[in-house]
Amino acid sequence: MRHGTAGRRTEAPTDIKRPLDVEGLRQADAISEALAGCGVETVVSSPATRCRQTVAPLARWLGVPVEINGRLWEEQDPRATLALVRRFAGAGSPAVVCSHGAIIPTVLQALAADGVDIDDKTAAKGSVWTFTSAGGAIKSARYRRF
């Protein structure tokens, strides 16, 4: 997923600390409600405050910790993010991964180039792609914006 809407980069002491705005908090709650019954067992987030806040309601609902992974931070190489996403797809247990608009389109393009059926490559804030996998490989991705 991409984190919910957040304030302007200039409004926080550093970009990594930029929080969700009111709309972003609403999106986080809506995402939590939508994904709570999907069998998610793992919640992973970029270290950015806005990402952690986006997945926090879901993690609380599920009673699981939010795992922080630097490979999801927007300044990382998207190939590292892609490898992480593929690892979770191959694990066989549902996971939620939250990252940034600077990385997500590249990951989606790489998956599409590998033949994954992706219905939308839009990367709006507060959006989710639900991946289906078989045999450890991602087969499709369905987009939903909150």
mmCIF file of C-alpha atoms in Angstrom:
data_model
loop_
_atom_site.group_PDB
_atom_site.id
_atom_site.type_symbol
_atom_site.label_atom_id
_atom_site.label_comp_id
_atom_site.label_asym_id
_atom_site.label_seq_id
_atom_site.Cartn_x
_atom_site.Cartn_y
_atom_site.Cartn_z
ATOM 1 C CA MET A 1 0.000 0.000 0.000
ATOM 2 C CA ARG A 2 0.945 3.636 -0.306
ATOM 3 C CA HIS A 3 0.702 5.718 2.848
ATOM 4 C CA GLY A 4 -2.237 8.050 3.371
ATOM 5 C CA THR A 5 -2.153 11.754 2.670
ATOM 6 C CA ALA A 6 0.284 13.732 4.769
ATOM 7 C CA GLY A 7 1.143 17.351 5.349
ATOM 8 C CA ARG A 8 3.659 19.203 3.236
ATOM 9 C CA ARG A 9 7.311 18.221 3.393
ATOM 10 C CA THR A 10 8.155 21.685 4.732
ATOM 11 C CA GLU A 11 5.796 21.288 7.721
ATOM 12 C CA ALA A 12 7.844 18.594 9.497
ATOM 13 C CA PRO A 13 11.364 18.844 10.972
ATOM 14 C CA THR A 14 12.489 16.082 8.599
ATOM 15 C CA ASP A 15 10.567 14.269 5.893
ATOM 16 C CA ILE A 16 10.791 10.932 7.678
ATOM 17 C CA LYS A 17 8.828 12.463 10.580
ATOM 18 C CA ARG A 18 6.017 13.947 8.463
ATOM 19 C CA PRO A 19 2.696 12.713 9.879
ATOM 20 C CA LEU A 20 -0.598 11.908 8.227
ATOM 21 C CA ASP A 21 -3.086 14.739 7.919
ATOM 22 C CA VAL A 22 -6.795 14.425 8.803
ATOM 23 C CA GLU A 23 -7.617 12.778 5.454
ATOM 24 C CA GLY A 24 -4.667 10.399 5.838
ATOM 25 C CA LEU A 25 -5.917 9.304 9.263
ATOM 26 C CA ARG A 26 -9.347 8.648 7.723
ATOM 27 C CA GLN A 27 -7.710 6.612 4.960
ATOM 28 C CA ALA A 28 -5.747 4.581 7.524
ATOM 29 C CA ASP A 29 -8.963 3.696 9.362
ATOM 30 C CA ALA A 30 -10.748 2.782 6.105
ATOM 31 C CA ILE A 31 -7.844 0.591 4.990
ATOM 32 C CA SER A 32 -7.824 -1.117 8.384
ATOM 33 C CA GLU A 33 -11.532 -1.913 8.144
ATOM 34 C CA ALA A 34 -11.158 -3.238 4.600
ATOM 35 C CA LEU A 35 -8.161 -5.473 5.330
ATOM 36 C CA ALA A 36 -8.981 -6.648 8.862
ATOM 37 C CA GLY A 37 -10.729 -9.806 7.648
ATOM 38 C CA CYS A 38 -8.229 -10.759 4.949
ATOM 39 C CA GLY A 39 -6.101 -13.102 7.049
ATOM 40 C CA VAL A 40 -3.147 -10.725 7.291
ATOM 41 C CA GLU A 41 -0.484 -12.034 9.655
ATOM 42 C CA THR A 42 2.346 -9.553 9.099
ATOM 43 C CA VAL A 43 2.365 -5.747 8.880
ATOM 44 C CA VAL A 44 5.539 -4.096 7.560
ATOM 45 C CA SER A 45 6.188 -0.387 7.108
ATOM 46 C CA SER A 46 8.717 2.095 5.889
ATOM 47 C CA PRO A 47 10.329 3.897 8.834
ATOM 48 C CA ALA A 48 8.481 7.098 7.827
ATOM 49 C CA THR A 49 5.940 8.300 10.385
ATOM 50 C CA ARG A 50 3.212 8.609 7.732
ATOM 51 C CA CYS A 51 3.652 4.961 6.720
ATOM 52 C CA ARG A 52 3.699 3.717 10.303
ATOM 53 C CA GLN A 53 0.541 5.730 11.024
ATOM 54 C CA THR A 54 -1.180 4.306 7.944
ATOM 55 C CA VAL A 55 -0.741 0.691 9.057
ATOM 56 C CA ALA A 56 -1.095 1.271 12.823
ATOM 57 C CA PRO A 57 -4.906 0.844 12.983
ATOM 58 C CA LEU A 58 -4.692 -2.457 11.098
ATOM 59 C CA ALA A 59 -1.861 -3.742 13.287
ATOM 60 C CA ARG A 60 -3.830 -2.826 16.429
ATOM 61 C CA TRP A 61 -6.927 -4.565 15.045
ATOM 62 C CA LEU A 62 -4.919 -7.703 14.271
ATOM 63 C CA GLY A 63 -2.903 -7.592 17.486
ATOM 64 C CA VAL A 64 0.420 -7.736 15.650
ATOM 65 C CA PRO A 65 3.427 -5.412 15.788
ATOM 66 C CA VAL A 66 4.361 -3.120 12.914
ATOM 67 C CA GLU A 67 7.701 -4.326 11.587
ATOM 68 C CA ILE A 68 9.880 -1.483 10.304
ATOM 69 C CA ASN A 69 11.942 -2.194 7.203
ATOM 70 C CA GLY A 70 14.296 0.377 5.667
ATOM 71 C CA ARG A 71 13.932 -1.222 2.223
ATOM 72 C CA LEU A 72 10.506 0.418 2.070
ATOM 73 C CA TRP A 73 11.807 3.986 2.643
ATOM 74 C CA GLU A 74 11.358 6.205 -0.400
ATOM 75 C CA GLU A 75 15.071 6.867 -0.845
ATOM 76 C CA GLN A 76 15.927 3.181 -1.219
ATOM 77 C CA ASP A 77 16.537 1.284 -4.433
ATOM 78 C CA PRO A 78 13.134 0.043 -5.692
ATOM 79 C CA ARG A 79 14.780 -3.298 -6.531
ATOM 80 C CA ALA A 80 15.233 -3.920 -2.802
ATOM 81 C CA THR A 81 11.544 -3.154 -2.250
ATOM 82 C CA LEU A 82 10.590 -5.488 -5.100
ATOM 83 C CA ALA A 83 12.683 -8.281 -3.585
ATOM 84 C CA LEU A 84 10.941 -7.770 -0.237
ATOM 85 C CA VAL A 85 7.489 -7.864 -1.845
ATOM 86 C CA ARG A 86 8.383 -11.042 -3.717
ATOM 87 C CA ARG A 87 9.690 -12.614 -0.514
ATOM 88 C CA PHE A 88 6.381 -11.976 1.242
ATOM 89 C CA ALA A 89 4.453 -13.327 -1.755
ATOM 90 C CA GLY A 90 6.491 -16.513 -1.601
ATOM 91 C CA ALA A 91 6.033 -16.907 2.153
ATOM 92 C CA GLY A 92 2.479 -18.142 1.784
ATOM 93 C CA SER A 93 0.986 -15.982 4.551
ATOM 94 C CA PRO A 94 -0.791 -12.669 3.892
ATOM 95 C CA ALA A 95 1.215 -9.543 4.663
ATOM 96 C CA VAL A 96 0.618 -5.812 4.384
ATOM 97 C CA VAL A 97 3.558 -3.713 3.219
ATOM 98 C CA CYS A 98 3.451 0.121 3.280
ATOM 99 C CA SER A 99 5.780 2.261 1.180
ATOM 100 C CA HIS A 100 5.965 5.454 -0.905
ATOM 101 C CA GLY A 101 4.966 6.888 -4.253
ATOM 102 C CA ALA A 102 8.607 7.191 -5.284
ATOM 103 C CA ILE A 103 8.987 3.401 -5.179
ATOM 104 C CA ILE A 104 5.599 1.792 -5.816
ATOM 105 C CA PRO A 105 5.260 2.612 -9.552
ATOM 106 C CA THR A 106 8.703 1.115 -10.257
ATOM 107 C CA VAL A 107 7.783 -2.053 -8.360
ATOM 108 C CA LEU A 108 4.487 -2.333 -10.270
ATOM 109 C CA GLN A 109 6.224 -1.775 -13.621
ATOM 110 C CA ALA A 110 8.775 -4.485 -12.828
ATOM 111 C CA LEU A 111 6.008 -6.910 -11.877
ATOM 112 C CA ALA A 112 4.086 -6.093 -15.069
ATOM 113 C CA ALA A 113 7.244 -6.673 -17.115
ATOM 114 C CA ASP A 114 7.405 -10.134 -15.521
ATOM 115 C CA GLY A 115 3.874 -10.874 -16.718
ATOM 116 C CA VAL A 116 1.932 -10.048 -13.557
ATOM 117 C CA ASP A 117 -1.632 -8.965 -14.387
ATOM 118 C CA ILE A 118 -1.919 -5.489 -12.834
ATOM 119 C CA ASP A 119 -5.212 -3.682 -13.293
ATOM 120 C CA ASP A 120 -3.914 -0.210 -12.374
ATOM 121 C CA LYS A 121 -0.457 1.259 -11.861
ATOM 122 C CA THR A 122 -1.746 4.469 -10.276
ATOM 123 C CA ALA A 123 0.021 5.312 -7.027
ATOM 124 C CA ALA A 124 -2.429 7.591 -5.230
ATOM 125 C CA LYS A 125 -1.919 8.198 -1.540
ATOM 126 C CA GLY A 126 -4.063 5.895 0.557
ATOM 127 C CA SER A 127 -4.229 3.136 -2.038
ATOM 128 C CA VAL A 128 -3.769 -0.618 -1.834
ATOM 129 C CA TRP A 129 -2.828 -3.318 -4.331
ATOM 130 C CA THR A 130 -3.977 -6.782 -3.380
ATOM 131 C CA PHE A 131 -1.581 -9.345 -4.819
ATOM 132 C CA THR A 132 -2.492 -12.931 -5.506
ATOM 133 C CA SER A 133 0.249 -15.496 -5.765
ATOM 134 C CA ALA A 134 0.676 -19.138 -6.674
ATOM 135 C CA GLY A 135 3.744 -21.284 -6.296
ATOM 136 C CA GLY A 136 5.560 -18.439 -4.580
ATOM 137 C CA ALA A 137 5.132 -16.050 -7.536
ATOM 138 C CA ILE A 138 2.881 -12.998 -7.792
ATOM 139 C CA LYS A 139 0.206 -13.565 -10.439
ATOM 140 C CA SER A 140 -2.030 -10.487 -10.224
ATOM 141 C CA ALA A 141 -2.506 -7.167 -8.453
ATOM 142 C CA ARG A 142 -5.839 -5.420 -7.933
ATOM 143 C CA TYR A 143 -5.941 -1.704 -7.080
ATOM 144 C CA ARG A 144 -8.192 0.072 -4.614
ATOM 145 C CA ARG A 145 -8.063 3.664 -3.468
ATOM 146 C CA PHE A 146 -9.411 4.770 -0.086
#
